[in-house]
CSV table of C-alpha atoms in Angstrom, one decimal:
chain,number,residue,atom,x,y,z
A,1029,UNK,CA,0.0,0.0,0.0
A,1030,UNK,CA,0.9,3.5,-0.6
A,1031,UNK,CA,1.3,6.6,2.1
A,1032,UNK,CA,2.2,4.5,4.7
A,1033,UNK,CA,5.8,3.6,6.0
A,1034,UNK,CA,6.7,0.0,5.6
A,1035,UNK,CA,7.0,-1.4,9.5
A,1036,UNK,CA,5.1,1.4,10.4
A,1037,UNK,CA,2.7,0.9,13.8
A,1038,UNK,CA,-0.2,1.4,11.8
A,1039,UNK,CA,0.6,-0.5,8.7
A,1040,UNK,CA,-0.6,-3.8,9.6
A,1041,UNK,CA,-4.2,-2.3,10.6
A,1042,UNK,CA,-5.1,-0.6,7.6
A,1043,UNK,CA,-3.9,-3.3,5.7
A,1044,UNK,CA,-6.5,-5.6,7.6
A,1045,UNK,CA,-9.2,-2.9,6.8
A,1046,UNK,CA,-8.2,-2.7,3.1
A,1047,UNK,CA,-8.3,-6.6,2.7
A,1048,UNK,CA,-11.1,-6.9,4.7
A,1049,UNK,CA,-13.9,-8.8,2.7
A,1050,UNK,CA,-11.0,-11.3,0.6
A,1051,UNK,CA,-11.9,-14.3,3.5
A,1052,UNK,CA,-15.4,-13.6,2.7
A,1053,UNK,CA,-14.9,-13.7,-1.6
A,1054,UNK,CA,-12.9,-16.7,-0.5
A,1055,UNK,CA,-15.9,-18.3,0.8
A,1056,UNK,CA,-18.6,-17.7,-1.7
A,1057,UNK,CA,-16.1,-19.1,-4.3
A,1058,UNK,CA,-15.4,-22.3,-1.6
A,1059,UNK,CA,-18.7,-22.4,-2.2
A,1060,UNK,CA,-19.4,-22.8,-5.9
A,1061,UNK,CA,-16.6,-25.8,-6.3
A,1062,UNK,CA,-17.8,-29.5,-6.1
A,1063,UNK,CA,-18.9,-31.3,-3.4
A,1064,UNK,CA,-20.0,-30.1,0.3
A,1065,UNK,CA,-20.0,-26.4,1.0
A,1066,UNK,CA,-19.1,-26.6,4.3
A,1067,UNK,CA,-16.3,-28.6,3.9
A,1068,UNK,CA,-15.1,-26.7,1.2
A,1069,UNK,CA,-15.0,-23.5,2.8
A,1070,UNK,CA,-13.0,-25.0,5.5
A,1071,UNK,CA,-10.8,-27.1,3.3
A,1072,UNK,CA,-9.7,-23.7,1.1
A,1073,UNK,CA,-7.8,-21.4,3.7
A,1074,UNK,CA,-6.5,-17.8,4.3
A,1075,UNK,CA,-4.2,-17.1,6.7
A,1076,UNK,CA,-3.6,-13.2,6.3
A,1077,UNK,CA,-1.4,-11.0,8.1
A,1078,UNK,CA,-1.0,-7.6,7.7
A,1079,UNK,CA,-0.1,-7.3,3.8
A,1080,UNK,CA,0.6,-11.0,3.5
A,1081,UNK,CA,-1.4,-13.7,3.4
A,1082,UNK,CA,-1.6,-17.5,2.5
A,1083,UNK,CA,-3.7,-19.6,0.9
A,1084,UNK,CA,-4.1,-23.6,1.7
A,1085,UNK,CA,-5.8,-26.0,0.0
A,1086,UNK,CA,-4.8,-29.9,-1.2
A,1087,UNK,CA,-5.5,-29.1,-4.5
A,1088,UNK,CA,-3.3,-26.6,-6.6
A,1089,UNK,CA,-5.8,-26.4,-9.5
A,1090,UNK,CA,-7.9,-24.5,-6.8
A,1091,UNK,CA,-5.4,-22.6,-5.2
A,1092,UNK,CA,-5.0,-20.9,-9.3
A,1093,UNK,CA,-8.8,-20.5,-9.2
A,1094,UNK,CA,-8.2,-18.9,-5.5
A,1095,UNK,CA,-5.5,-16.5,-6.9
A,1096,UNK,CA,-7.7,-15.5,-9.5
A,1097,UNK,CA,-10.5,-15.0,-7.4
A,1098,UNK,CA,-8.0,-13.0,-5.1
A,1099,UNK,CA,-6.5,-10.8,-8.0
A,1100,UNK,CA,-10.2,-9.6,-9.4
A,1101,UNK,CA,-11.9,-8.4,-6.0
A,1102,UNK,CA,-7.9,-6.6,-5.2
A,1103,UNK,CA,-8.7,-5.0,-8.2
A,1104,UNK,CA,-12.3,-3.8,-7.5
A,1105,UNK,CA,-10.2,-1.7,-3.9
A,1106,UNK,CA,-7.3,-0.4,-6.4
A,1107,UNK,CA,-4.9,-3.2,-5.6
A,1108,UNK,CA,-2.6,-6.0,-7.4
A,1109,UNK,CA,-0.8,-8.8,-6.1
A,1110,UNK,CA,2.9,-8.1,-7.0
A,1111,UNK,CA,4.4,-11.0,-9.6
A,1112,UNK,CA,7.6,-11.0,-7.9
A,1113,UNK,CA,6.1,-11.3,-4.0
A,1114,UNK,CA,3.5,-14.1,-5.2
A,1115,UNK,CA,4.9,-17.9,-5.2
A,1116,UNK,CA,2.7,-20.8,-6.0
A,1117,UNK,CA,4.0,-23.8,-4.3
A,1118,UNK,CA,3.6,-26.8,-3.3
A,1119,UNK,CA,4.2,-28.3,0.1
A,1120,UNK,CA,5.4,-32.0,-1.1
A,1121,UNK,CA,7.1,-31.5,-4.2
A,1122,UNK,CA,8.6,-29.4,-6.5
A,1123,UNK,CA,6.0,-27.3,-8.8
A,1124,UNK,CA,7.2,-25.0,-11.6
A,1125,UNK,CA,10.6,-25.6,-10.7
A,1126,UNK,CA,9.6,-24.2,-6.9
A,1127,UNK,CA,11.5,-26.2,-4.1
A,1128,UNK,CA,8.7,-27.6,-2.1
A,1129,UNK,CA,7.1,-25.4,0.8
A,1130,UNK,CA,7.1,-22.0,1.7
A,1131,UNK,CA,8.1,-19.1,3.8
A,1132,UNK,CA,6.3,-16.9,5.5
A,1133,UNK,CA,6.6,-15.0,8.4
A,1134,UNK,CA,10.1,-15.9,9.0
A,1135,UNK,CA,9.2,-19.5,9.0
A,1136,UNK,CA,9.5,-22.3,6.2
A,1137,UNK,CA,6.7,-24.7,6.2
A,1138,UNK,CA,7.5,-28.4,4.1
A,1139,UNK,CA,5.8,-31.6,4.0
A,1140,UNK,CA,7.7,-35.0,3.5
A,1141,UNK,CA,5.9,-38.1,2.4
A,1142,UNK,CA,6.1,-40.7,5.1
A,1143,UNK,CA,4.0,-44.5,5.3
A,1144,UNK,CA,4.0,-44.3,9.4
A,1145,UNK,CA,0.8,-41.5,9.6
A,1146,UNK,CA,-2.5,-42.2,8.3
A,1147,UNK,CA,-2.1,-38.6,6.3
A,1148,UNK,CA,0.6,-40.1,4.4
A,1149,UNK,CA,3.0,-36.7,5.0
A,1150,UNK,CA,4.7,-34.8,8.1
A,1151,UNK,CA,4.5,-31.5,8.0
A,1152,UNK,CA,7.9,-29.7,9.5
A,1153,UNK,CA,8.0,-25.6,10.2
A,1154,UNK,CA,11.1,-23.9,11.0
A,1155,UNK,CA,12.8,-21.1,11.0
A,1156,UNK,CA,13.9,-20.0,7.4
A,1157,UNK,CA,17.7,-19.8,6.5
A,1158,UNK,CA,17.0,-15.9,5.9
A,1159,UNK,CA,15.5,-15.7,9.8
A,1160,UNK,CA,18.2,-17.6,10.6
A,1161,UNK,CA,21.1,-15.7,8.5
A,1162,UNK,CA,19.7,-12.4,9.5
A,1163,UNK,CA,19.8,-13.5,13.8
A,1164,UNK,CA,23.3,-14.7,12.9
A,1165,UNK,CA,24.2,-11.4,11.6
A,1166,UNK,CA,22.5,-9.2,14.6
A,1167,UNK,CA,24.4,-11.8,16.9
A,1168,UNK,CA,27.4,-11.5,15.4
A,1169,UNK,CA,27.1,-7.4,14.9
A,1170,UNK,CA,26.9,-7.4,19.0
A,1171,UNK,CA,29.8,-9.1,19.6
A,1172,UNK,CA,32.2,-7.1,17.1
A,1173,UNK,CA,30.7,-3.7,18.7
A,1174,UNK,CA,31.3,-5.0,22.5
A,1175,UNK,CA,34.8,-7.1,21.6
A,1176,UNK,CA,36.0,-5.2,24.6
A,1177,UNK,CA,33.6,-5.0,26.9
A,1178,UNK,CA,33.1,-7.2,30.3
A,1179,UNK,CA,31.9,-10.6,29.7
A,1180,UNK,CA,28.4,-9.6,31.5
A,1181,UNK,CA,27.7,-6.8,29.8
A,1182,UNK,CA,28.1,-8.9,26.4
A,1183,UNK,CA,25.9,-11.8,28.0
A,1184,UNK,CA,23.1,-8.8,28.9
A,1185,UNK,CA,23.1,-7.6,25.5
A,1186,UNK,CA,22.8,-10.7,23.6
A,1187,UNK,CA,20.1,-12.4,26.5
A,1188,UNK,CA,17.1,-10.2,25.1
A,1189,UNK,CA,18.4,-11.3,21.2
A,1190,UNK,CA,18.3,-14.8,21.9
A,1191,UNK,CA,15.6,-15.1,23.7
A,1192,UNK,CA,13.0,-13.4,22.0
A,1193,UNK,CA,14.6,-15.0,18.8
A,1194,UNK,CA,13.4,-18.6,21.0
A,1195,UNK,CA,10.3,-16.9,22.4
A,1196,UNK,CA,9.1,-16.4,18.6
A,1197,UNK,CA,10.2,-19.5,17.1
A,1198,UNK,CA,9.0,-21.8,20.0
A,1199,UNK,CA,6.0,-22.9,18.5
């Protein structure tokens, strides 16, 4: 969005305003695809935050349809879905010479096939390598400006790092 900063406090709201009613064009397309109505809305997802957002479903024929969907009522509030910020991928294998998963929110989400569920996948979320390249660095950056400083004093400024690094990546 335009005319407000990037990070900014307010951002993520009026993001959620301007979005607001793409869940809902999600559902009444849910809707019109085969089968139950009810299970189709909850089988097609969208996790959003702030100007990002997901969308879920086991079948990558209707996650197109979804985009689609998604791109015309964006268009209908003045909005596009940028080609270089949009991925289509899947979570098993490779598609359109994607790796399998995704990031998103400083997390990579991947499924691997395996015979020991009844789902016939485990799904494993982590942090990305960029999360993790980017804490490395910030780490790192600390202990170059403090190389002479008391061992404490390094300790106290790298405890609040790490931790809520951990706190955010716990789940």
């Amino acid at each position: 969005m335009e005319g407000t900063p990037q990070g900014g406090v307010i951002s993520p709201l009026l993001a959620n305003i301007a979005l607001h009613g793409m869940e809902e064009q999600l559902n009444k397309f849910a809707e019109t695809l085969l089968g139950r109505k009810g299970q189709n809305q909850k089988a097609l997802t969208l996790v959003p935050y702030a100007d990002d957002f997901v969308i879920l479903h086991k079948d990558i024929e209707v996650v197109l349809q979804a985009k689609t969907v998604i791109e015309e009522w964006l268009s209908q509030v003045g909005l596009i879905l940028k080609p270089e910020k949009t991925r289509i991928a899947h979570t098993l294998e490779e598609y359109e010479g994607n790796k399998p998963g995704f990031n998103f929110l400083g997390f990579t989400i991947r499924q691997w096939k395996v015979k020991s569920t009844t789902q016939g996948f485990k799904t494993l979320i982590k942090p990305s390598s960029k999360s993790i390249k980017t804490h490395y660095q910030k780490l790192a950056e600390i202990c170059d400006k403090n190389k002479t400083a008391p061992t404490r004093a390094l300790i106290a400024k790298l405890n609040p790092v790490i931790r809520g690094w951990a706190n955010y990546f716990s789940s």
